[in-house]
């Protein structure tokens, strides 16, 4: 007794081409049905959209957001519900793109809005600080050091440099050391030291006194010494007074940090609890 496949293979009247051809009419009919359904769906969406306001103001002060019929159609087809969808203006699209890459670069959500334009100046000193940071953001290499007590907007300015350049990576000293030690246990973990050494723009946030771990100072030194030698743009934020750099970073690294310009010292009352 032959199996069904043997019977099929031995039947010279039923070739692979003929077997495939048997399905073609059904496929064509199905595609035609889908096309008809899609056309009908599109007309229904256009009628739905025609009853909506053609545009609405941009919440960020940019150009108007225009009704997006294509987006409404896609969402309705996929999710089975109709809702008004407006296409963002150029400003909103740019901010959305910025938000995406900055999140990947390590920028915390609380600083996602930070820019040079919304860092508020209270004094003439603040204006000079902003001018120095803006100059570095536009064409500076080497180090920009932002020193001062907590709550004065150092991290805001550091992220603003990233936004202005359109690239970079931000990492706190604490996070850096945690990722370094993670690699001790997992050889496949990110080699954070190597990445921080060569990234196009590095923001090392919240640099401070070492906690006593034997690996901390060598790791920080390796990164900063490499970037110093290659004149790679690097932003450091710290609340350590210049007079205590030797104690915090060691004589050799402290000497290199002190020689960099611009070296910006922020002062005044904390902005914490108020909007920078």
XYZ file of C-alpha atoms in Angstrom:
276
model
C 0.000 0.000 0.000
C 1.421 3.355 -1.014
C 1.432 6.371 1.255
C -0.442 9.531 0.150
C 2.846 11.230 -0.662
C 3.977 8.289 -2.794
C 0.656 8.304 -4.620
C 1.001 12.036 -5.219
C 4.608 11.763 -6.364
C 3.749 8.941 -8.787
C 0.780 10.748 -10.298
C 2.258 12.277 -13.429
C -0.890 14.335 -14.023
C -0.409 16.424 -10.812
C 2.808 18.436 -11.060
C 4.064 20.917 -8.409
C 3.254 23.759 -10.772
C -0.345 22.581 -11.171
C -0.755 22.072 -7.436
C 0.446 25.650 -6.792
C -1.720 26.961 -9.587
C -4.791 25.563 -7.861
C -4.302 28.112 -5.078
C -3.824 31.184 -7.270
C -7.511 31.972 -7.874
C -8.204 31.847 -4.133
C -5.233 34.100 -3.333
C -6.238 36.622 -5.978
C -9.816 36.636 -4.703
C -8.622 37.155 -1.126
C -6.332 40.040 -2.118
C -9.169 41.683 -4.025
C -11.397 41.358 -0.974
C -8.723 42.934 1.249
C -8.242 45.783 -1.219
C -11.973 46.455 -1.248
C -12.117 46.401 2.551
C -9.132 48.776 2.770
C -10.702 51.238 0.342
C -13.970 51.167 2.276
C -12.100 51.630 5.562
C -10.196 54.597 4.137
C -13.397 56.351 3.045
C -14.908 55.839 6.497
C -11.813 57.311 8.134
C -11.830 60.291 5.782
C -15.471 60.979 6.718
C -14.535 60.646 10.396
C -11.558 63.009 10.022
C -13.618 65.573 8.087
C -15.686 66.193 11.232
C -12.590 66.949 13.339
C -10.732 70.275 13.609
C -8.183 70.448 10.798
C -5.413 71.506 13.158
C -4.703 72.381 16.766
C -2.121 74.639 18.449
C 1.250 73.218 19.409
C 1.507 72.880 23.217
C 5.218 73.781 22.959
C 4.649 76.975 20.999
C 5.683 75.572 17.625
C 3.668 75.371 14.429
C 0.121 73.963 14.316
C -0.437 70.194 14.537
C -2.374 69.075 11.453
C -4.876 66.192 11.386
C -3.114 63.002 10.246
C -5.576 60.879 8.280
C -2.992 58.198 7.503
C -2.127 57.738 11.181
C -5.810 57.559 12.124
C -6.406 54.955 9.419
C -3.465 52.792 10.526
C -4.414 52.950 14.199
C -8.061 52.206 13.469
C -7.231 49.265 11.194
C -4.826 47.736 13.732
C -6.646 48.471 16.990
C -10.257 48.737 15.885
C -10.847 52.160 17.439
C -11.005 55.646 16.015
C -9.372 58.641 17.640
C -8.097 62.007 16.551
C -4.395 61.952 15.726
C -2.478 65.079 14.772
C 0.926 65.171 13.125
C 3.499 66.968 15.309
C 5.140 70.128 14.071
C 8.853 70.313 13.225
C 9.726 71.540 16.712
C 7.878 68.680 18.415
C 9.402 66.085 16.078
C 12.869 67.407 16.877
C 12.172 67.333 20.612
C 10.870 63.778 20.297
C 14.036 62.719 18.457
C 16.168 64.453 21.090
C 14.275 62.734 23.874
C 14.826 59.297 22.338
C 18.581 59.521 21.835
C 19.151 61.338 25.138
C 17.305 58.620 27.030
C 19.551 56.032 25.398
C 22.543 58.209 26.349
C 21.654 57.962 30.041
C 19.912 61.301 30.590
C 17.427 60.928 33.486
C 13.847 61.983 32.822
C 14.107 64.870 35.286
C 16.730 66.451 32.992
C 15.159 65.514 29.661
C 14.062 69.134 29.137
C 17.447 70.700 29.937
C 18.835 73.123 27.382
C 20.978 76.234 27.331
C 17.905 78.292 26.534
C 15.973 77.305 29.662
C 18.832 77.611 32.178
C 17.701 80.769 33.927
C 20.251 83.394 34.912
C 19.765 85.344 38.136
C 22.976 87.359 38.278
C 25.710 88.718 36.048
C 27.862 85.806 37.196
C 25.202 83.391 35.944
C 25.246 85.147 32.578
C 29.025 84.726 32.299
C 28.687 81.063 33.282
C 26.081 80.474 30.613
C 28.254 82.236 28.049
C 31.250 80.019 28.907
C 29.182 76.836 28.739
C 27.563 77.884 25.462
C 30.983 78.531 23.921
C 32.182 75.075 25.011
C 28.995 73.449 23.720
C 29.466 75.021 20.309
C 33.125 74.298 19.645
C 35.009 73.306 22.780
C 37.352 70.350 23.218
C 39.089 69.134 26.332
C 37.403 69.565 29.699
C 34.572 71.723 30.999
C 34.428 71.512 34.790
C 31.274 72.650 36.581
C 31.879 73.040 40.290
C 29.521 74.203 43.020
C 27.129 73.148 45.728
C 24.085 70.981 45.070
C 21.009 72.412 43.407
C 22.691 75.084 41.288
C 22.036 73.531 37.878
C 25.380 71.866 37.095
C 23.778 68.704 35.705
C 21.283 70.830 33.775
C 24.142 72.642 32.043
C 25.992 69.383 31.372
C 22.955 67.835 29.680
C 22.404 71.093 27.796
C 25.861 70.652 26.254
C 24.815 67.187 25.078
C 21.609 68.560 23.596
C 23.462 71.329 21.788
C 25.941 68.897 20.245
C 23.388 66.211 19.495
C 25.422 63.364 20.965
C 27.162 62.177 24.117
C 26.827 59.954 27.150
C 26.148 60.874 30.769
C 26.978 58.670 33.735
C 27.352 59.381 37.432
C 30.491 58.365 39.270
C 28.449 55.984 41.410
C 26.870 54.336 38.379
C 30.253 54.062 36.695
C 31.767 52.175 39.629
C 28.748 49.879 39.931
C 29.013 48.951 36.250
C 32.755 48.436 36.629
C 32.222 45.981 39.483
C 29.446 44.216 37.590
C 32.067 43.262 35.019
C 34.128 41.536 37.710
C 31.322 38.990 38.011
C 30.215 38.916 34.378
C 32.773 39.103 31.587
C 29.986 39.808 29.088
C 28.857 42.934 30.938
C 29.581 46.305 29.343
C 33.203 47.400 29.468
C 32.221 50.778 30.876
C 35.785 52.045 31.222
C 36.581 51.494 27.547
C 33.259 52.999 26.457
C 33.713 56.104 28.601
C 37.254 56.602 27.333
C 36.320 56.828 23.669
C 32.763 58.206 23.573
C 32.547 61.406 21.512
C 31.312 63.477 24.458
C 31.387 62.261 28.053
C 29.527 63.813 30.962
C 30.840 62.428 34.245
C 28.193 63.606 36.663
C 28.400 63.918 40.439
C 32.138 63.420 40.727
C 32.966 63.367 44.392
C 35.045 61.963 47.156
C 35.982 58.337 46.685
C 34.253 55.847 48.959
C 37.437 53.934 49.659
C 37.217 51.219 47.014
C 40.642 50.440 45.598
C 39.262 50.447 42.068
C 37.586 53.869 42.131
C 40.449 56.304 41.687
C 42.310 54.152 39.116
C 39.104 53.857 37.046
C 38.377 57.599 37.123
C 42.022 58.394 36.393
C 42.199 55.983 33.456
C 39.176 57.565 31.808
C 40.101 61.197 32.415
C 43.786 60.753 31.625
C 42.934 59.175 28.265
C 40.419 61.859 27.379
C 42.857 64.578 28.502
C 45.542 63.181 26.207
C 43.167 62.946 23.228
C 41.519 66.343 23.975
C 38.102 64.698 23.802
C 35.207 66.894 24.976
C 34.462 65.993 28.582
C 32.159 67.628 31.119
C 32.631 67.030 34.839
C 30.188 68.150 37.510
C 31.305 68.166 41.119
C 30.436 69.779 44.438
C 34.006 69.476 45.655
C 35.731 72.855 46.205
C 38.846 73.419 44.137
C 40.889 73.597 47.345
C 39.970 69.961 48.099
C 40.712 68.475 44.679
C 44.006 66.971 45.852
C 42.255 65.084 48.639
C 39.411 63.933 46.410
C 41.194 63.026 43.176
C 44.815 62.627 44.132
C 47.642 65.079 43.372
C 48.268 64.047 39.787
C 44.665 64.077 38.568
C 43.825 67.188 40.601
C 46.675 69.071 38.946
C 45.366 68.190 35.499
C 41.796 69.138 36.373
C 42.776 72.528 37.759
C 44.570 73.509 34.561
C 41.523 73.209 32.356
C 39.539 76.140 31.057
C 36.714 76.862 31.229
C 36.569 76.004 34.905
C 33.127 77.171 36.011
C 32.264 77.681 39.657
C 28.563 78.070 40.378
C 27.411 79.828 43.535
C 24.280 81.177 45.171
C 21.152 79.607 46.603
C 19.965 76.168 45.544
C 17.351 75.943 42.802
C 15.975 72.690 44.207
C 12.243 73.027 44.618
C 12.138 75.756 41.974
C 12.223 75.400 38.185
C 15.583 76.061 36.605
